[in-house]
Coordinates of C-alpha atoms in Angstrom, one line a residue:
M1 CA -69.1 10.9 42.3
L2 CA -71.6 10.4 45.1
F3 CA -70.0 12.9 47.5
N4 CA -68.6 16.4 46.9
K5 CA -65.1 17.4 48.0
E6 CA -66.1 18.9 51.3
E7 CA -68.2 15.8 52.2
L8 CA -65.3 13.5 51.4
E9 CA -62.9 15.5 53.6
Q10 CA -65.4 15.3 56.4
I11 CA -65.7 11.5 55.9
K12 CA -61.9 11.2 55.9
K13 CA -61.7 13.0 59.3
E14 CA -64.4 10.8 60.7
K15 CA -62.6 7.7 59.5
E16 CA -59.4 8.8 61.2
G17 CA -61.3 9.1 64.4
F18 CA -63.0 5.8 63.9
D19 CA -59.6 4.1 63.2
E20 CA -58.2 5.5 66.5
G21 CA -61.1 4.0 68.4
V22 CA -60.6 0.6 66.6
E23 CA -56.8 0.7 67.4
K24 CA -57.6 1.1 71.1
S25 CA -60.3 -1.6 71.1
L26 CA -58.0 -4.1 69.3
E27 CA -55.6 -4.0 72.3
K28 CA -58.1 -6.4 73.9
F29 CA -57.5 -9.0 71.1
P30 CA -53.8 -9.7 70.8
E31 CA -54.4 -13.1 69.2
R32 CA -55.8 -11.4 66.1
K33 CA -53.3 -10.1 63.5
E34 CA -53.2 -6.3 63.4
E35 CA -52.7 -6.3 59.6
F36 CA -54.6 -8.4 57.0
T37 CA -54.0 -8.9 53.3
T38 CA -55.8 -10.8 50.6
I39 CA -54.2 -13.9 49.1
S40 CA -52.8 -11.6 46.5
G41 CA -51.1 -9.5 49.2
I42 CA -53.4 -6.5 48.8
P43 CA -53.7 -4.8 52.3
V44 CA -57.2 -5.0 53.8
Q45 CA -58.3 -1.9 55.8
R46 CA -60.4 -2.2 58.9
V47 CA -63.3 -0.3 57.3
Y48 CA -63.9 1.2 53.9
T49 CA -65.5 4.5 53.0
P50 CA -65.9 6.6 49.8
T51 CA -62.5 8.1 50.5
D52 CA -60.9 4.7 49.6
I53 CA -62.1 5.0 46.0
P54 CA -61.3 8.7 45.4
D55 CA -61.1 8.3 41.6
F56 CA -64.3 6.3 41.3
D57 CA -66.5 7.5 38.5
Y58 CA -69.9 5.9 38.6
I59 CA -70.6 6.1 34.9
K60 CA -67.1 5.3 33.6
D61 CA -66.1 2.6 36.1
L62 CA -69.4 1.1 37.1
G63 CA -72.4 2.1 35.0
F64 CA -75.0 -0.5 34.3
P65 CA -74.8 -4.3 33.5
A66 CA -74.3 -5.0 29.8
E67 CA -72.8 -1.6 29.2
Y68 CA -69.1 -0.8 28.5
P69 CA -66.8 -1.5 30.4
F70 CA -69.0 -4.4 31.7
T71 CA -67.8 -4.2 35.3
R72 CA -71.3 -5.2 36.4
G73 CA -71.8 -8.1 34.0
V74 CA -72.1 -8.8 30.3
Q75 CA -75.9 -9.4 30.1
N76 CA -78.5 -6.9 31.1
T77 CA -80.7 -9.5 32.7
M78 CA -78.0 -11.7 34.2
Y79 CA -79.7 -14.3 36.5
R80 CA -83.1 -12.5 36.4
G81 CA -83.3 -13.9 32.8
R82 CA -81.8 -17.3 33.4
Y83 CA -79.4 -19.0 35.8
W84 CA -75.8 -19.7 34.9
T85 CA -75.2 -23.0 33.1
M86 CA -74.6 -25.7 35.7
R87 CA -71.9 -27.5 33.9
M88 CA -70.5 -30.5 35.8
Y89 CA -67.0 -31.6 34.8
A90 CA -66.9 -35.4 34.5
G91 CA -65.1 -38.2 32.6
F92 CA -63.4 -41.3 33.8
A93 CA -62.4 -44.8 32.6
T94 CA -64.3 -45.7 29.4
A95 CA -66.7 -43.8 27.2
E96 CA -69.5 -46.2 28.2
E97 CA -69.0 -45.4 32.0
S98 CA -68.7 -41.6 31.3
N99 CA -71.8 -41.7 29.2
Q100 CA -73.8 -43.1 32.1
R101 CA -72.4 -40.4 34.4
Y102 CA -73.4 -37.7 31.9
K103 CA -77.0 -39.0 31.8
Y104 CA -77.1 -39.1 35.6
L105 CA -76.0 -35.5 35.7
L106 CA -78.5 -34.3 33.2
E107 CA -81.3 -36.3 35.0
S108 CA -80.2 -34.6 38.2
G109 CA -80.7 -31.1 36.8
G110 CA -77.4 -30.3 35.2
S111 CA -77.8 -28.0 32.2
G112 CA -74.5 -28.6 30.4
L113 CA -71.7 -31.1 30.1
S114 CA -68.0 -30.7 30.7
V115 CA -65.7 -33.5 29.5
A116 CA -62.6 -34.5 31.3
F117 CA -60.1 -36.5 29.2
D118 CA -57.5 -38.9 30.4
L119 CA -53.8 -37.9 30.3
P120 CA -52.9 -39.9 27.1
T121 CA -55.8 -38.3 25.2
Q122 CA -54.7 -34.8 26.4
M123 CA -51.2 -35.6 25.1
G124 CA -52.3 -37.0 21.7
Y125 CA -51.6 -40.6 22.4
D126 CA -53.7 -43.7 21.9
S127 CA -54.5 -46.0 24.8
D128 CA -52.2 -48.7 23.3
A129 CA -49.1 -46.5 23.2
P130 CA -46.3 -47.6 25.6
I131 CA -46.3 -44.1 27.1
S132 CA -50.0 -44.5 28.1
Q133 CA -49.4 -47.5 30.3
G134 CA -51.0 -47.1 33.7
E135 CA -52.7 -43.8 32.8
V136 CA -55.6 -44.9 30.6
G137 CA -59.0 -43.7 32.0
K138 CA -57.4 -42.4 35.3
V139 CA -58.0 -38.7 35.4
G140 CA -60.6 -38.6 32.6
V141 CA -62.2 -40.6 29.8
A142 CA -60.1 -42.3 27.2
I143 CA -61.0 -41.2 23.7
D144 CA -59.0 -43.0 20.9
S145 CA -61.2 -42.5 17.9
L146 CA -64.6 -41.3 16.6
A147 CA -65.9 -44.7 17.8
D148 CA -65.3 -43.8 21.4
M149 CA -66.8 -40.3 20.9
E150 CA -69.9 -41.9 19.5
I151 CA -70.3 -44.0 22.6
L152 CA -69.5 -41.0 24.9
F153 CA -72.5 -39.0 23.6
D154 CA -74.8 -41.9 22.8
E155 CA -78.5 -40.9 23.3
I156 CA -77.4 -37.3 24.3
P157 CA -78.9 -34.9 21.8
L158 CA -76.1 -32.5 20.8
D159 CA -78.5 -29.9 19.5
K160 CA -80.0 -29.5 23.0
V161 CA -77.0 -29.8 25.2
S162 CA -74.1 -27.4 25.6
T163 CA -70.7 -29.2 25.9
S164 CA -67.4 -28.0 27.2
M165 CA -64.3 -30.0 26.5
T166 CA -61.1 -29.5 28.5
I167 CA -58.6 -30.3 25.8
N168 CA -55.7 -28.2 24.5
A169 CA -52.9 -29.5 22.3
P170 CA -55.2 -31.9 20.3
A171 CA -58.3 -29.6 20.6
S172 CA -58.8 -29.6 16.8
V173 CA -59.0 -33.4 16.7
L174 CA -61.5 -33.7 19.6
L175 CA -63.6 -30.8 18.1
A176 CA -63.6 -32.7 14.8
M177 CA -64.8 -35.8 16.5
Y178 CA -67.6 -33.9 18.3
I179 CA -68.7 -32.4 14.9
A180 CA -68.7 -35.8 13.4
V181 CA -70.8 -37.3 16.1
A182 CA -73.3 -34.5 15.7
E183 CA -73.5 -35.1 12.0
K184 CA -74.2 -38.8 12.6
Q185 CA -77.1 -37.7 14.9
G186 CA -78.4 -35.5 12.1
V187 CA -77.4 -32.2 13.9
S188 CA -75.8 -29.6 11.6
K189 CA -72.6 -27.8 12.7
D190 CA -74.4 -24.4 13.0
K191 CA -76.6 -25.7 15.8
L192 CA -73.7 -26.9 18.1
R193 CA -73.1 -25.0 21.3
G194 CA -70.2 -25.4 23.6
T195 CA -66.5 -24.6 24.2
I196 CA -63.1 -26.2 23.7
Q197 CA -60.4 -25.0 26.0
N198 CA -57.8 -24.8 23.2
D199 CA -55.5 -22.7 25.4
I200 CA -51.9 -23.9 24.8
L201 CA -50.0 -20.9 26.3
K202 CA -51.1 -21.8 29.9
E203 CA -50.0 -25.4 29.2
Y204 CA -46.5 -24.2 28.6
A205 CA -46.7 -22.0 31.7
A206 CA -48.6 -23.9 34.3
R207 CA -50.0 -27.4 33.3
G208 CA -47.7 -29.2 30.9
T209 CA -50.0 -31.1 28.4
Y210 CA -48.5 -29.6 25.3
I211 CA -47.4 -31.4 22.1
F212 CA -46.3 -29.0 19.4
P213 CA -44.0 -25.9 19.4
V214 CA -45.5 -22.5 19.9
G215 CA -45.8 -21.5 16.2
P216 CA -47.7 -24.6 15.0
S217 CA -49.8 -24.6 18.1
M218 CA -50.9 -21.0 17.5
R219 CA -51.6 -21.9 13.9
L220 CA -54.0 -24.7 15.0
I221 CA -55.8 -22.3 17.3
T222 CA -56.3 -19.6 14.7
D223 CA -57.4 -22.3 12.2
I224 CA -60.1 -23.3 14.7
F225 CA -61.1 -19.6 15.1
D226 CA -61.4 -19.3 11.3
Y227 CA -63.2 -22.6 10.7
C228 CA -65.7 -22.1 13.5
T229 CA -66.5 -18.5 12.6
R230 CA -67.6 -19.8 9.2
E231 CA -69.0 -23.3 10.0
V232 CA -69.8 -23.6 13.8
P233 CA -70.8 -20.0 14.7
K234 CA -72.3 -20.8 18.1
W235 CA -69.2 -22.5 19.3
N236 CA -66.8 -20.8 21.7
T237 CA -63.5 -21.4 20.0
I238 CA -61.2 -21.0 23.1
S239 CA -61.5 -20.9 26.8
I240 CA -58.6 -18.7 27.9
S241 CA -57.8 -20.3 31.2
G242 CA -56.7 -18.7 34.4
Y243 CA -58.0 -21.7 36.3
H244 CA -54.9 -23.9 35.9
I245 CA -52.6 -20.9 36.5
R246 CA -54.3 -20.4 39.9
E247 CA -54.2 -24.2 40.6
A248 CA -50.4 -24.0 40.0
G249 CA -50.1 -21.5 42.8
S250 CA -50.7 -18.0 41.4
T251 CA -52.4 -15.2 43.3
A252 CA -55.7 -13.7 42.1
V253 CA -53.9 -10.7 40.6
Q254 CA -51.5 -13.0 38.7
E255 CA -54.4 -15.1 37.5
V256 CA -56.1 -12.1 35.9
A257 CA -52.9 -10.7 34.5
F258 CA -51.5 -13.9 32.9
T259 CA -54.9 -15.0 31.6
L260 CA -55.5 -11.7 29.9
A261 CA -51.9 -11.6 28.6
D262 CA -52.5 -15.0 26.9
G263 CA -55.7 -13.6 25.5
I264 CA -53.8 -10.7 24.0
A265 CA -51.4 -13.1 22.4
Y266 CA -54.2 -15.1 20.8
I267 CA -55.8 -11.9 19.5
E268 CA -52.5 -10.8 17.9
A269 CA -52.0 -14.3 16.3
A270 CA -55.5 -14.2 14.8
L271 CA -55.0 -10.7 13.5
E272 CA -51.7 -11.7 12.0
A273 CA -53.5 -14.6 10.3
G274 CA -55.8 -12.0 8.6
L275 CA -58.9 -12.6 10.7
D276 CA -61.3 -9.8 11.6
I277 CA -61.4 -9.1 15.3
D278 CA -65.1 -8.3 15.4
K279 CA -65.9 -11.7 13.7
F280 CA -63.8 -14.0 16.0
A281 CA -63.6 -12.1 19.3
P282 CA -67.3 -12.5 20.2
R283 CA -66.7 -16.3 20.4
L284 CA -63.7 -16.1 22.8
S285 CA -64.4 -17.2 26.3
F286 CA -62.5 -17.4 29.6
F287 CA -62.2 -19.9 32.5
F288 CA -61.4 -18.7 36.0
N289 CA -60.9 -20.2 39.4
A290 CA -63.1 -19.6 42.4
H291 CA -60.8 -19.6 45.4
N292 CA -61.4 -19.1 49.1
N293 CA -61.0 -15.4 49.6
F294 CA -64.6 -14.6 49.0
L295 CA -64.6 -10.9 48.4
E296 CA -61.3 -10.8 46.5
E297 CA -62.7 -13.4 44.1
I298 CA -65.8 -11.3 43.4
A299 CA -63.6 -8.2 42.7
K300 CA -61.3 -10.3 40.6
Y301 CA -64.1 -11.2 38.1
R302 CA -65.2 -7.6 38.0
A303 CA -61.7 -6.3 37.3
A304 CA -61.1 -8.9 34.6
R305 CA -64.3 -7.9 32.8
R306 CA -63.4 -4.2 32.9
M307 CA -59.8 -4.8 31.8
W308 CA -60.7 -7.0 28.9
A309 CA -63.3 -4.5 27.6
K310 CA -60.6 -1.8 27.6
I311 CA -58.0 -4.0 26.0
I312 CA -60.3 -5.0 23.1
K313 CA -61.6 -1.5 22.5
E314 CA -58.5 0.6 23.2
R315 CA -55.6 -1.7 22.3
F316 CA -57.2 -3.5 19.3
G317 CA -59.8 -1.0 18.1
A318 CA -62.8 -3.4 18.1
K319 CA -66.1 -1.7 17.2
N320 CA -68.5 -4.5 18.1
E321 CA -69.4 -4.4 21.8
K322 CA -69.9 -8.2 21.7
S323 CA -66.1 -8.4 21.1
M324 CA -65.5 -6.6 24.4
R325 CA -67.6 -8.8 26.6
L326 CA -65.6 -11.1 28.8
K327 CA -67.7 -14.3 29.2
F328 CA -66.4 -16.8 31.6
H329 CA -66.8 -20.3 33.0
T330 CA -65.8 -20.8 36.6
Q331 CA -64.7 -23.9 38.5
T332 CA -64.3 -24.1 42.3
A333 CA -60.7 -24.5 43.4
G334 CA -59.5 -28.1 43.5
S335 CA -56.3 -27.0 45.1
T336 CA -58.2 -25.8 48.2
L337 CA -59.8 -29.2 48.8
T338 CA -58.2 -31.3 51.6
A339 CA -57.9 -35.0 52.2
Q340 CA -58.4 -34.3 55.9
Q341 CA -62.0 -33.8 57.1
V342 CA -63.4 -34.1 53.6
E343 CA -66.8 -32.8 54.8
N344 CA -65.2 -29.4 55.2
N345 CA -64.8 -29.3 51.4
V346 CA -68.5 -29.0 51.0
V347 CA -68.4 -25.6 52.9
R348 CA -65.4 -24.5 50.9
V349 CA -67.2 -25.3 47.6
A350 CA -70.3 -23.4 48.8
I351 CA -68.3 -20.3 49.5
Q352 CA -66.6 -20.5 46.2
T353 CA -69.9 -21.0 44.4
L354 CA -71.3 -17.9 45.9
A355 CA -68.2 -15.9 44.9
A356 CA -68.5 -17.1 41.3
V357 CA -72.2 -16.3 41.2
L358 CA -71.9 -12.8 42.8
G359 CA -69.0 -12.2 40.4
G360 CA -71.3 -12.8 37.4
T361 CA -70.1 -16.1 35.9
Q362 CA -71.9 -17.5 32.8
S363 CA -71.4 -21.2 33.8
L364 CA -70.1 -23.0 36.8
H365 CA -68.6 -26.4 37.8
T366 CA -68.6 -27.2 41.5
N367 CA -66.0 -29.7 42.8
S368 CA -67.0 -32.7 44.9
K369 CA -65.8 -33.1 48.5
D370 CA -63.8 -36.3 47.8
E371 CA -61.7 -35.1 44.9
A372 CA -58.5 -34.8 47.1
L373 CA -58.7 -38.5 47.4
S374 CA -60.2 -39.9 44.2
L375 CA -62.4 -39.3 41.3
P376 CA -65.8 -38.2 42.7
S377 CA -68.5 -40.7 43.6
E378 CA -72.1 -40.2 42.3
V379 CA -73.3 -39.1 45.7
S380 CA -70.5 -36.5 46.0
V381 CA -71.2 -35.2 42.5
R382 CA -74.9 -34.8 43.3
T383 CA -74.0 -32.8 46.5
A384 CA -71.8 -30.6 44.4
L385 CA -74.6 -30.0 41.8
R386 CA -77.1 -29.4 44.6
T387 CA -74.8 -26.7 46.0
Q388 CA -75.3 -24.7 42.8
Q389 CA -79.0 -25.4 42.8
I390 CA -79.4 -24.3 46.5
V391 CA -77.5 -21.0 45.7
A392 CA -79.7 -20.5 42.6
Y393 CA -83.1 -21.3 44.0
E394 CA -82.9 -20.7 47.8
S395 CA -80.3 -18.0 48.6
G396 CA -81.9 -15.0 46.9
V397 CA -78.5 -13.8 45.5
A398 CA -79.7 -14.3 41.9
D399 CA -82.9 -12.2 42.4
T400 CA -81.2 -8.9 41.6
I401 CA -78.5 -8.0 39.1
D402 CA -75.0 -7.4 40.5
P403 CA -76.1 -7.2 44.2
L404 CA -72.6 -6.1 45.6
A405 CA -72.1 -3.1 43.2
G406 CA -71.2 0.1 45.1
S407 CA -69.7 -1.7 48.1
Y408 CA -66.8 0.5 49.1
Y409 CA -64.6 -2.5 49.7
I410 CA -65.6 -4.3 46.5
E411 CA -65.0 -1.3 44.4
A412 CA -61.7 -0.4 46.1
L413 CA -60.5 -4.0 45.7
T414 CA -61.6 -4.1 42.0
N415 CA -59.6 -1.0 41.3
E416 CA -56.5 -2.4 43.2
I417 CA -56.6 -5.7 41.3
E418 CA -56.9 -3.9 38.0
K419 CA -54.0 -1.6 38.8
E420 CA -51.7 -4.5 39.9
A421 CA -52.7 -6.8 37.1
T422 CA -52.1 -4.0 34.5
K423 CA -48.6 -3.6 35.8
L424 CA -47.9 -7.3 35.2
I425 CA -49.3 -7.1 31.7
E426 CA -47.1 -4.1 31.0
K427 CA -44.1 -6.2 32.2
I428 CA -45.1 -9.1 29.9
D429 CA -45.4 -6.6 27.0
E430 CA -41.9 -5.4 27.7
L431 CA -40.7 -9.0 27.5
G432 CA -42.3 -9.4 24.0
G433 CA -45.7 -10.8 24.9
A434 CA -47.0 -13.9 26.7
P435 CA -45.1 -16.5 24.5
A436 CA -41.8 -14.7 25.0
A437 CA -42.5 -14.2 28.7
I438 CA -43.1 -18.0 29.0
D439 CA -40.0 -18.8 27.0
K440 CA -38.0 -16.6 29.3
G441 CA -39.5 -18.2 32.4
F442 CA -41.0 -15.0 33.7
I443 CA -44.6 -16.3 34.2
Q444 CA -43.5 -19.7 35.6
Q445 CA -41.2 -18.0 38.1
E446 CA -43.9 -15.6 39.2
I447 CA -46.3 -18.5 39.8
M448 CA -43.7 -20.6 41.6
Q449 CA -42.7 -17.8 43.9
A450 CA -46.4 -17.1 44.8
A451 CA -46.9 -20.8 45.5
Y452 CA -43.8 -21.0 47.6
E453 CA -44.8 -17.9 49.7
Y454 CA -48.3 -19.4 50.3
Q455 CA -47.0 -22.8 51.3
K456 CA -44.6 -21.1 53.7
A457 CA -47.5 -19.2 55.3
V458 CA -49.5 -22.5 55.7
D459 CA -46.5 -24.3 57.2
S460 CA -46.0 -21.5 59.7
G461 CA -49.6 -21.3 60.6
E462 CA -49.9 -17.7 59.3
E463 CA -52.5 -19.0 56.8
V464 CA -55.0 -21.3 58.4
V465 CA -56.3 -24.3 56.6
V466 CA -59.1 -25.7 58.8
G467 CA -58.6 -29.4 59.6
V468 CA -55.0 -29.3 58.4
N469 CA -52.9 -26.9 60.4
K470 CA -55.7 -25.9 62.8
F471 CA -58.6 -27.8 64.3
A472 CA -57.2 -31.1 63.2
A473 CA -58.9 -34.3 64.4
E474 CA -58.4 -38.0 64.4
E475 CA -60.7 -39.6 61.8
E476 CA -61.5 -42.9 60.1
P477 CA -60.4 -43.3 56.4
P478 CA -63.3 -42.3 54.2
T479 CA -65.3 -45.1 52.4
G480 CA -67.2 -45.3 49.2
L481 CA -64.4 -43.8 47.0
L482 CA -64.6 -44.3 43.3
K483 CA -61.8 -46.6 41.9
V484 CA -61.1 -47.0 38.2
D485 CA -60.9 -50.6 37.1
P486 CA -57.3 -51.4 36.1
S487 CA -58.6 -53.4 33.2
V488 CA -59.7 -50.2 31.4
G489 CA -56.3 -49.9 29.6
E490 CA -56.4 -53.5 28.2
N491 CA -60.0 -53.1 27.1
Q492 CA -59.2 -49.9 25.2
K493 CA -56.3 -51.7 23.5
K494 CA -58.8 -54.4 22.3
K495 CA -61.2 -51.7 21.0
I496 CA -58.4 -50.1 19.0
E497 CA -57.3 -53.4 17.5
A498 CA -60.9 -54.2 16.5
L499 CA -61.4 -50.8 15.0
K500 CA -58.3 -51.1 12.9
A501 CA -59.4 -54.5 11.6
K502 CA -62.8 -53.3 10.4
R503 CA -62.2 -49.8 9.1
D504 CA -61.1 -48.9 5.5
N505 CA -57.4 -48.6 6.1
E506 CA -56.7 -47.4 2.6
E507 CA -59.0 -44.4 3.3
V508 CA -57.3 -43.8 6.6
K509 CA -53.9 -43.7 4.8
R510 CA -55.3 -41.3 2.2
T511 CA -56.7 -38.9 4.7
L512 CA -53.6 -39.0 6.9
K513 CA -51.3 -38.4 3.9
A514 CA -53.5 -35.4 2.8
L515 CA -53.3 -34.0 6.4
K516 CA -49.5 -34.3 6.5
E517 CA -49.1 -32.5 3.2
A518 CA -51.5 -29.7 4.3
C519 CA -49.4 -29.2 7.4
S520 CA -46.6 -27.9 5.1
T521 CA -48.9 -25.3 3.5
D522 CA -50.9 -22.4 4.8
E523 CA -54.2 -24.1 4.4
N524 CA -56.7 -24.4 7.2
L525 CA -56.2 -27.9 8.7
M526 CA -59.6 -28.4 10.2
P527 CA -61.2 -29.9 7.0
Y528 CA -58.3 -32.4 6.7
I529 CA -58.6 -33.4 10.4
L530 CA -62.3 -33.9 9.9
D531 CA -61.7 -36.2 6.9
A532 CA -59.3 -38.3 9.0
V533 CA -61.7 -38.5 11.9
H534 CA -64.6 -39.6 9.6
A535 CA -62.3 -42.4 8.3
Y536 CA -61.8 -43.5 11.9
A537 CA -58.2 -42.6 12.1
T538 CA -57.1 -42.7 15.7
L539 CA -56.2 -39.6 17.8
Q540 CA -52.5 -40.6 17.8
E541 CA -52.4 -41.4 14.1
I542 CA -53.7 -37.8 13.4
C543 CA -51.4 -36.2 16.0
D544 CA -48.4 -38.1 14.7
Q545 CA -48.9 -36.7 11.2
M546 CA -48.7 -33.2 12.7
R547 CA -45.8 -34.2 15.0
S548 CA -43.8 -35.4 11.9
V549 CA -44.1 -31.9 10.3
F550 CA -44.3 -29.6 13.3
G551 CA -42.0 -31.4 15.8
E552 CA -42.6 -31.4 19.6
Y553 CA -42.2 -28.6 22.1
K554 CA -39.3 -28.8 24.5
Q555 CA -39.3 -26.7 27.6
T556 CA -36.3 -24.4 27.5
V557 CA -36.8 -22.0 30.4
S558 CA -33.9 -19.6 31.2
L559 CA -34.7 -18.4 34.8

């Protein structure tokens, strides 16, 4: 504690006097709301003093970076050692076009790749499936087989680039394809660095790209944990994602609570499968949103780090401090981007970038200004990347480690977010854990209610969205938007047809049969999936084998 009891009492009295003066002065500003809250509904006081963090213990709650409970960061050097990974999320149309975009990003100074897959790929369908009609290449790149993955990473050295793949239900298949491409490049598995999202629980709760029921899905996830611990040790085996929970409409508090609750469920599943927490937990990673409420977002990251460290140590008894370190990727908030006055989005992204950096992110993707209208153009992508680079090289915020530590408001807000998020996790525990809470509709209902309340506030003007419900202006439709060629779907169909004509179809049948049989055992499925991938079995052929044994998930929410 920085102040003794008598000093705190004196500050409290002085604050009361200050508040009285503020109250009187505010009579001159009737247009300003008397009461403010964060997006999560946490009341914001007019001024903060040490009395607003009365239980604050410098050593226990703050300490130093890279020391338990990691409130101030998970590395002792942070950005004094090296900047965060500037990992731009990209993927559209064909593997050939996406490959060119990746090369452009790397040449522009990006330090990592992040792959966006189209909707059929995310759902485990090939481009020639009837259900894929009209969706091929639209929201990401179409990957139907190892042949597409080879093109996607052509002339990109996988031993030198860190790659993140936003893929969940068929994550094991896409990871196997990535490993196979590396092998063809002569890169051994133990040199691969990157992340697969592999977070199926948030798909059930907030996003919807699921395939299999909960049990088999959790098995696939723990199989990846086990396989990568032994074979791909530098790979982050899951990115437990709050990003999509926030995009669906949650508050910052809910984002932290539901994300960490999902993390708890994955830990429990892995332990039940017989894995050692201190062997797999260091390779877990997280994925958070960077929203508009600048200081609340910074406090959110600090609270999440502290909470996860306590959960891993106190709830699960981990001994290795690396297991307790919450490492996370951040993406600026796509849901905050507006189609009106798209230039305003550059400012929003810059604010969100600063929040992520001051919150201690390990890697970051910045959205492009035109994403409310289309896939981003090259010029917009470059501006988004330059936003990160300007923050890194020109702003000075990366020159010292954790520059906002000790701010009365930041520390009070961090404590409040931790308190409220802990209450939600306790409620989820009472319901039987995250999978049960999702099945009962609790998490979905909480997110929907938060989204509804926010939209009501926007519609009423209580929440201002510049250029939308305030400061609107007449404007010409934007030009230069990226359009995906509608022929992409037909071209992908031709590629699949050609692939099936030239591959060894007997070998494909053999590997698929072996995979199907293994699905009915307790064996790790990754080696079987790799064999099928090497034989150029398609994504859907592999997923269909698993569908035939596991079945498909059907949403049965009882609200």
